[in-house]
Amino acid sequence: MWQSPNDVVLISDPRVTSIPVRESGEPLADVRGRLRVDHRLADDAGAYAHLRAGLLRRLEHAESLLPDGYHLLIVEGYRPIATQRRIFDEYRATFSDLTPDEAYIAASRYVSPVEVAPHTAGAAVDLTLCAPDGTEYDMGTAVNDNPEQSHGACYTAAPNISDDARAHRKLLAAALEPAGLVNYPTEWWHWSYGDRYWAMSTQAGHALYGPVEFTG
């Protein structure tokens, strides 16, 4: 069912930000060599290719649920706190016609505020589907197209995408949801486990992962 922008619980919502974190202490693990990894957002330290170990195990399980001819393609996992803050502040600044509070909320449709950002916890992954030769399937938009660029087609349940793209998004969800991941509905490519948004979506009571430093 299509969720309009007004129906989505944003990551800046108090229902998400008020959830406590009980840090598990689980380490970050390297995705490379275990799943297919794209290099478009690669950083010199390789932080982008790391995720909490529990999330990576779940992604490996999701990979096994995909039909022949389909693979997960990991675009970005862990994101340093300073990088997250810069991306959020730059996007928030594009809403210069709004009040500071309104701009904060508008920006959180697409970029998580640093204090609750799941990428800085190693708890979120941006990913897509590809064929065995690495060709990416039509998902309706490119990974990281924002709502303005895509005219809202980045929303997971957006109606303004092709039948093929809709089928591919459903296929992605059919593998990731049984593995325990949840989607951020404004971004079809963004899935997480163990963060505050996951806790809100699953009624877990607390998050498992908070911000963590990447040591390489």
CSV table of C-alpha atoms in Angstrom, one decimal:
chain,number,residue,atom,x,y,z
A,1,MET,CA,0.0,0.0,0.0
A,2,TRP,CA,1.3,3.5,-0.9
A,3,GLN,CA,2.4,5.5,2.1
A,4,SER,CA,2.3,9.2,1.3
A,5,PRO,CA,4.9,11.4,2.9
A,6,ASN,CA,2.5,12.3,5.6
A,7,ASP,CA,2.0,8.7,6.6
A,8,VAL,CA,5.6,7.8,7.1
A,9,VAL,CA,7.1,7.8,10.6
A,10,LEU,CA,10.3,9.8,10.1
A,11,ILE,CA,13.5,8.9,11.8
A,12,SER,CA,13.4,12.3,13.6
A,13,ASP,CA,10.1,11.5,15.2
A,14,PRO,CA,10.0,11.3,19.0
A,15,ARG,CA,8.6,7.8,18.7
A,16,VAL,CA,12.0,6.8,17.3
A,17,THR,CA,14.4,9.2,19.1
A,18,SER,CA,13.0,8.4,22.5
A,19,ILE,CA,13.9,4.7,22.2
A,20,PRO,CA,16.9,3.7,24.4
A,21,VAL,CA,20.0,2.0,23.1
A,22,ARG,CA,21.4,-0.9,25.0
A,23,GLU,CA,24.7,-1.3,23.2
A,24,SER,CA,25.6,-4.9,22.5
A,25,GLY,CA,29.3,-4.3,21.8
A,26,GLU,CA,29.1,-6.4,18.7
A,27,PRO,CA,32.0,-5.6,16.4
A,28,LEU,CA,32.0,-4.2,12.9
A,29,ALA,CA,32.7,-6.8,10.2
A,30,ASP,CA,34.0,-6.5,6.7
A,31,VAL,CA,31.4,-7.2,4.0
A,32,ARG,CA,34.0,-7.6,1.3
A,33,GLY,CA,34.6,-11.3,0.4
A,34,ARG,CA,31.2,-12.3,1.9
A,35,LEU,CA,28.8,-10.3,-0.3
A,36,ARG,CA,29.1,-8.3,-3.5
A,37,VAL,CA,30.2,-4.7,-2.8
A,38,ASP,CA,29.9,-1.7,-5.1
A,39,HIS,CA,32.7,0.9,-4.9
A,40,ARG,CA,30.9,4.1,-5.8
A,41,LEU,CA,31.0,5.4,-2.2
A,42,ALA,CA,34.2,3.8,-1.2
A,43,ASP,CA,36.4,5.7,1.3
A,44,ASP,CA,40.2,5.1,1.6
A,45,ALA,CA,39.8,3.4,5.0
A,46,GLY,CA,37.1,1.0,3.8
A,47,ALA,CA,34.6,2.0,6.4
A,48,TYR,CA,31.8,1.9,3.9
A,49,ALA,CA,32.2,-1.8,3.6
A,50,HIS,CA,31.7,-2.6,7.2
A,51,LEU,CA,28.5,-3.5,9.2
A,52,ARG,CA,27.8,-4.9,12.6
A,53,ALA,CA,28.4,-8.6,12.5
A,54,GLY,CA,24.8,-9.5,13.3
A,55,LEU,CA,23.5,-7.4,10.4
A,56,LEU,CA,26.0,-9.0,8.0
A,57,ARG,CA,25.0,-12.5,9.0
A,58,ARG,CA,21.4,-11.5,8.3
A,59,LEU,CA,22.3,-10.1,4.9
A,60,GLU,CA,24.0,-13.4,4.0
A,61,HIS,CA,20.8,-15.2,4.9
A,62,ALA,CA,18.8,-12.8,2.8
A,63,GLU,CA,21.2,-13.4,-0.1
A,64,SER,CA,20.4,-17.1,0.2
A,65,LEU,CA,16.7,-16.4,-0.2
A,66,LEU,CA,17.0,-14.6,-3.5
A,67,PRO,CA,16.1,-16.6,-6.7
A,68,ASP,CA,18.7,-17.6,-9.2
A,69,GLY,CA,20.0,-14.6,-11.2
A,70,TYR,CA,19.7,-12.1,-8.3
A,71,HIS,CA,22.3,-10.9,-5.8
A,72,LEU,CA,22.5,-8.3,-3.2
A,73,LEU,CA,24.8,-5.4,-4.1
A,74,ILE,CA,26.1,-3.5,-1.0
A,75,VAL,CA,26.6,0.2,-1.7
A,76,GLU,CA,27.2,1.7,1.7
A,77,GLY,CA,27.3,0.4,5.3
A,78,TYR,CA,29.1,2.2,8.1
A,79,ARG,CA,29.4,6.0,7.8
A,80,PRO,CA,31.7,8.0,10.1
A,81,ILE,CA,29.9,10.5,12.4
A,82,ALA,CA,31.5,13.5,10.9
A,83,THR,CA,30.5,12.4,7.4
A,84,GLN,CA,26.9,11.9,8.5
A,85,ARG,CA,26.8,15.3,10.1
A,86,ARG,CA,28.1,17.0,7.0
A,87,ILE,CA,25.6,15.2,4.7
A,88,PHE,CA,22.7,16.1,6.9
A,89,ASP,CA,23.6,19.7,7.4
A,90,GLU,CA,24.2,20.2,3.6
A,91,TYR,CA,20.8,18.7,2.8
A,92,ARG,CA,19.0,20.6,5.5
A,93,ALA,CA,20.5,23.9,4.1
A,94,THR,CA,18.6,23.3,0.9
A,95,PHE,CA,15.3,24.0,2.7
A,96,SER,CA,16.1,27.7,3.2
A,97,ASP,CA,12.4,28.7,2.9
A,98,LEU,CA,11.5,26.7,6.0
A,99,THR,CA,12.0,27.4,9.7
A,100,PRO,CA,14.9,25.6,11.3
A,101,ASP,CA,12.6,23.0,12.9
A,102,GLU,CA,10.7,22.4,9.6
A,103,ALA,CA,14.0,22.1,7.7
A,104,TYR,CA,15.2,19.5,10.3
A,105,ILE,CA,12.1,17.4,9.8
A,106,ALA,CA,12.2,17.8,6.0
A,107,ALA,CA,15.8,16.8,5.8
A,108,SER,CA,15.2,13.7,7.9
A,109,ARG,CA,13.0,12.2,5.1
A,110,TYR,CA,16.2,11.5,3.3
A,111,VAL,CA,19.2,11.8,5.7
A,112,SER,CA,19.2,10.8,9.3
A,113,PRO,CA,20.1,13.4,12.0
A,114,VAL,CA,23.5,12.4,13.4
A,115,GLU,CA,22.2,11.7,16.9
A,116,VAL,CA,20.0,8.8,15.6
A,117,ALA,CA,21.7,7.9,12.4
A,118,PRO,CA,21.8,4.1,11.9
A,119,HIS,CA,24.7,4.2,9.5
A,120,THR,CA,27.0,5.6,12.2
A,121,ALA,CA,26.1,2.6,14.3
A,122,GLY,CA,26.9,0.1,11.5
A,123,ALA,CA,23.3,-0.9,11.7
A,124,ALA,CA,22.1,0.3,8.3
A,125,VAL,CA,22.9,-0.7,4.7
A,126,ASP,CA,22.2,0.9,1.4
A,127,LEU,CA,21.9,-1.8,-1.2
A,128,THR,CA,20.3,-2.9,-4.5
A,129,LEU,CA,19.9,-6.0,-6.6
A,130,CYS,CA,22.2,-7.1,-9.4
A,131,ALA,CA,22.6,-9.9,-11.9
A,132,PRO,CA,25.5,-12.4,-11.7
A,133,ASP,CA,27.5,-10.2,-14.1
A,134,GLY,CA,27.0,-7.2,-11.8
A,135,THR,CA,24.4,-5.4,-13.9
A,136,GLU,CA,22.0,-3.6,-11.6
A,137,TYR,CA,18.3,-4.2,-12.0
A,138,ASP,CA,15.8,-1.4,-12.5
A,139,MET,CA,14.6,-0.3,-9.1
A,140,GLY,CA,12.8,2.9,-10.2
A,141,THR,CA,15.5,5.3,-9.1
A,142,ALA,CA,19.2,5.3,-8.5
A,143,VAL,CA,20.4,4.5,-5.0
A,144,ASN,CA,20.5,7.8,-3.1
A,145,ASP,CA,18.2,9.8,-5.4
A,146,ASN,CA,16.4,12.2,-3.0
A,147,PRO,CA,12.7,13.0,-3.0
A,148,GLU,CA,13.2,16.2,-5.1
A,149,GLN,CA,15.3,14.5,-7.7
A,150,SER,CA,13.0,11.5,-8.1
A,151,HIS,CA,9.6,13.3,-7.6
A,152,GLY,CA,9.0,10.9,-4.7
A,153,ALA,CA,9.8,7.7,-6.6
A,154,CYS,CA,12.5,7.0,-4.0
A,155,TYR,CA,9.7,6.2,-1.5
A,156,THR,CA,9.6,2.4,-1.3
A,157,ALA,CA,5.9,2.1,-2.2
A,158,ALA,CA,5.8,5.0,-4.7
A,159,PRO,CA,3.2,4.6,-7.4
A,160,ASN,CA,5.2,6.4,-10.1
A,161,ILE,CA,7.6,3.6,-11.0
A,162,SER,CA,7.5,0.8,-13.6
A,163,ASP,CA,6.0,-2.6,-13.0
A,164,ASP,CA,9.5,-4.1,-13.3
A,165,ALA,CA,10.9,-1.7,-10.7
A,166,ARG,CA,8.0,-2.5,-8.3
A,167,ALA,CA,8.6,-6.2,-8.7
A,168,HIS,CA,12.3,-5.8,-8.0
A,169,ARG,CA,11.5,-3.8,-4.8
A,170,LYS,CA,9.1,-6.5,-3.7
A,171,LEU,CA,11.8,-9.2,-4.4
A,172,LEU,CA,14.3,-7.3,-2.3
A,173,ALA,CA,11.8,-7.0,0.6
A,174,ALA,CA,10.9,-10.7,0.3
A,175,ALA,CA,14.5,-11.5,1.1
A,176,LEU,CA,15.4,-8.9,3.6
A,177,GLU,CA,12.3,-8.9,5.8
A,178,PRO,CA,12.5,-12.6,6.7
A,179,ALA,CA,16.1,-12.0,7.6
A,180,GLY,CA,14.9,-9.5,10.2
A,181,LEU,CA,15.7,-6.2,8.5
A,182,VAL,CA,13.3,-3.2,8.3
A,183,ASN,CA,13.1,-0.6,5.6
A,184,TYR,CA,13.0,3.2,5.9
A,185,PRO,CA,10.0,3.9,3.7
A,186,THR,CA,11.3,7.0,2.1
A,187,GLU,CA,14.3,5.2,0.7
A,188,TRP,CA,13.8,1.8,-1.0
A,189,TRP,CA,17.5,1.0,-0.7
A,190,HIS,CA,17.9,1.7,3.0
A,191,TRP,CA,17.5,-1.3,5.4
A,192,SER,CA,18.5,-1.7,8.9
A,193,TYR,CA,18.7,-4.0,11.9
A,194,GLY,CA,19.3,-3.2,15.6
A,195,ASP,CA,19.0,0.6,15.4
A,196,ARG,CA,16.3,2.8,16.9
A,197,TYR,CA,14.1,2.7,13.7
A,198,TRP,CA,14.2,-1.1,13.7
A,199,ALA,CA,13.3,-1.1,17.4
A,200,MET,CA,10.3,1.2,16.7
A,201,SER,CA,9.2,-0.9,13.7
A,202,THR,CA,9.5,-4.3,15.5
A,203,GLN,CA,8.4,-3.0,19.0
A,204,ALA,CA,11.7,-4.3,20.4
A,205,GLY,CA,11.7,-1.8,23.2
A,206,HIS,CA,15.4,-0.9,22.8
A,207,ALA,CA,18.0,-0.6,20.1
A,208,LEU,CA,21.0,-3.0,20.0
A,209,TYR,CA,23.5,-0.7,18.3
A,210,GLY,CA,24.5,2.9,19.0
A,211,PRO,CA,27.1,5.1,17.3
A,212,VAL,CA,30.5,3.4,17.1
A,213,GLU,CA,34.0,4.5,15.9
A,214,PHE,CA,35.6,2.8,13.0
A,215,THR,CA,39.2,1.9,13.7
A,216,GLY,CA,40.1,0.3,10.4
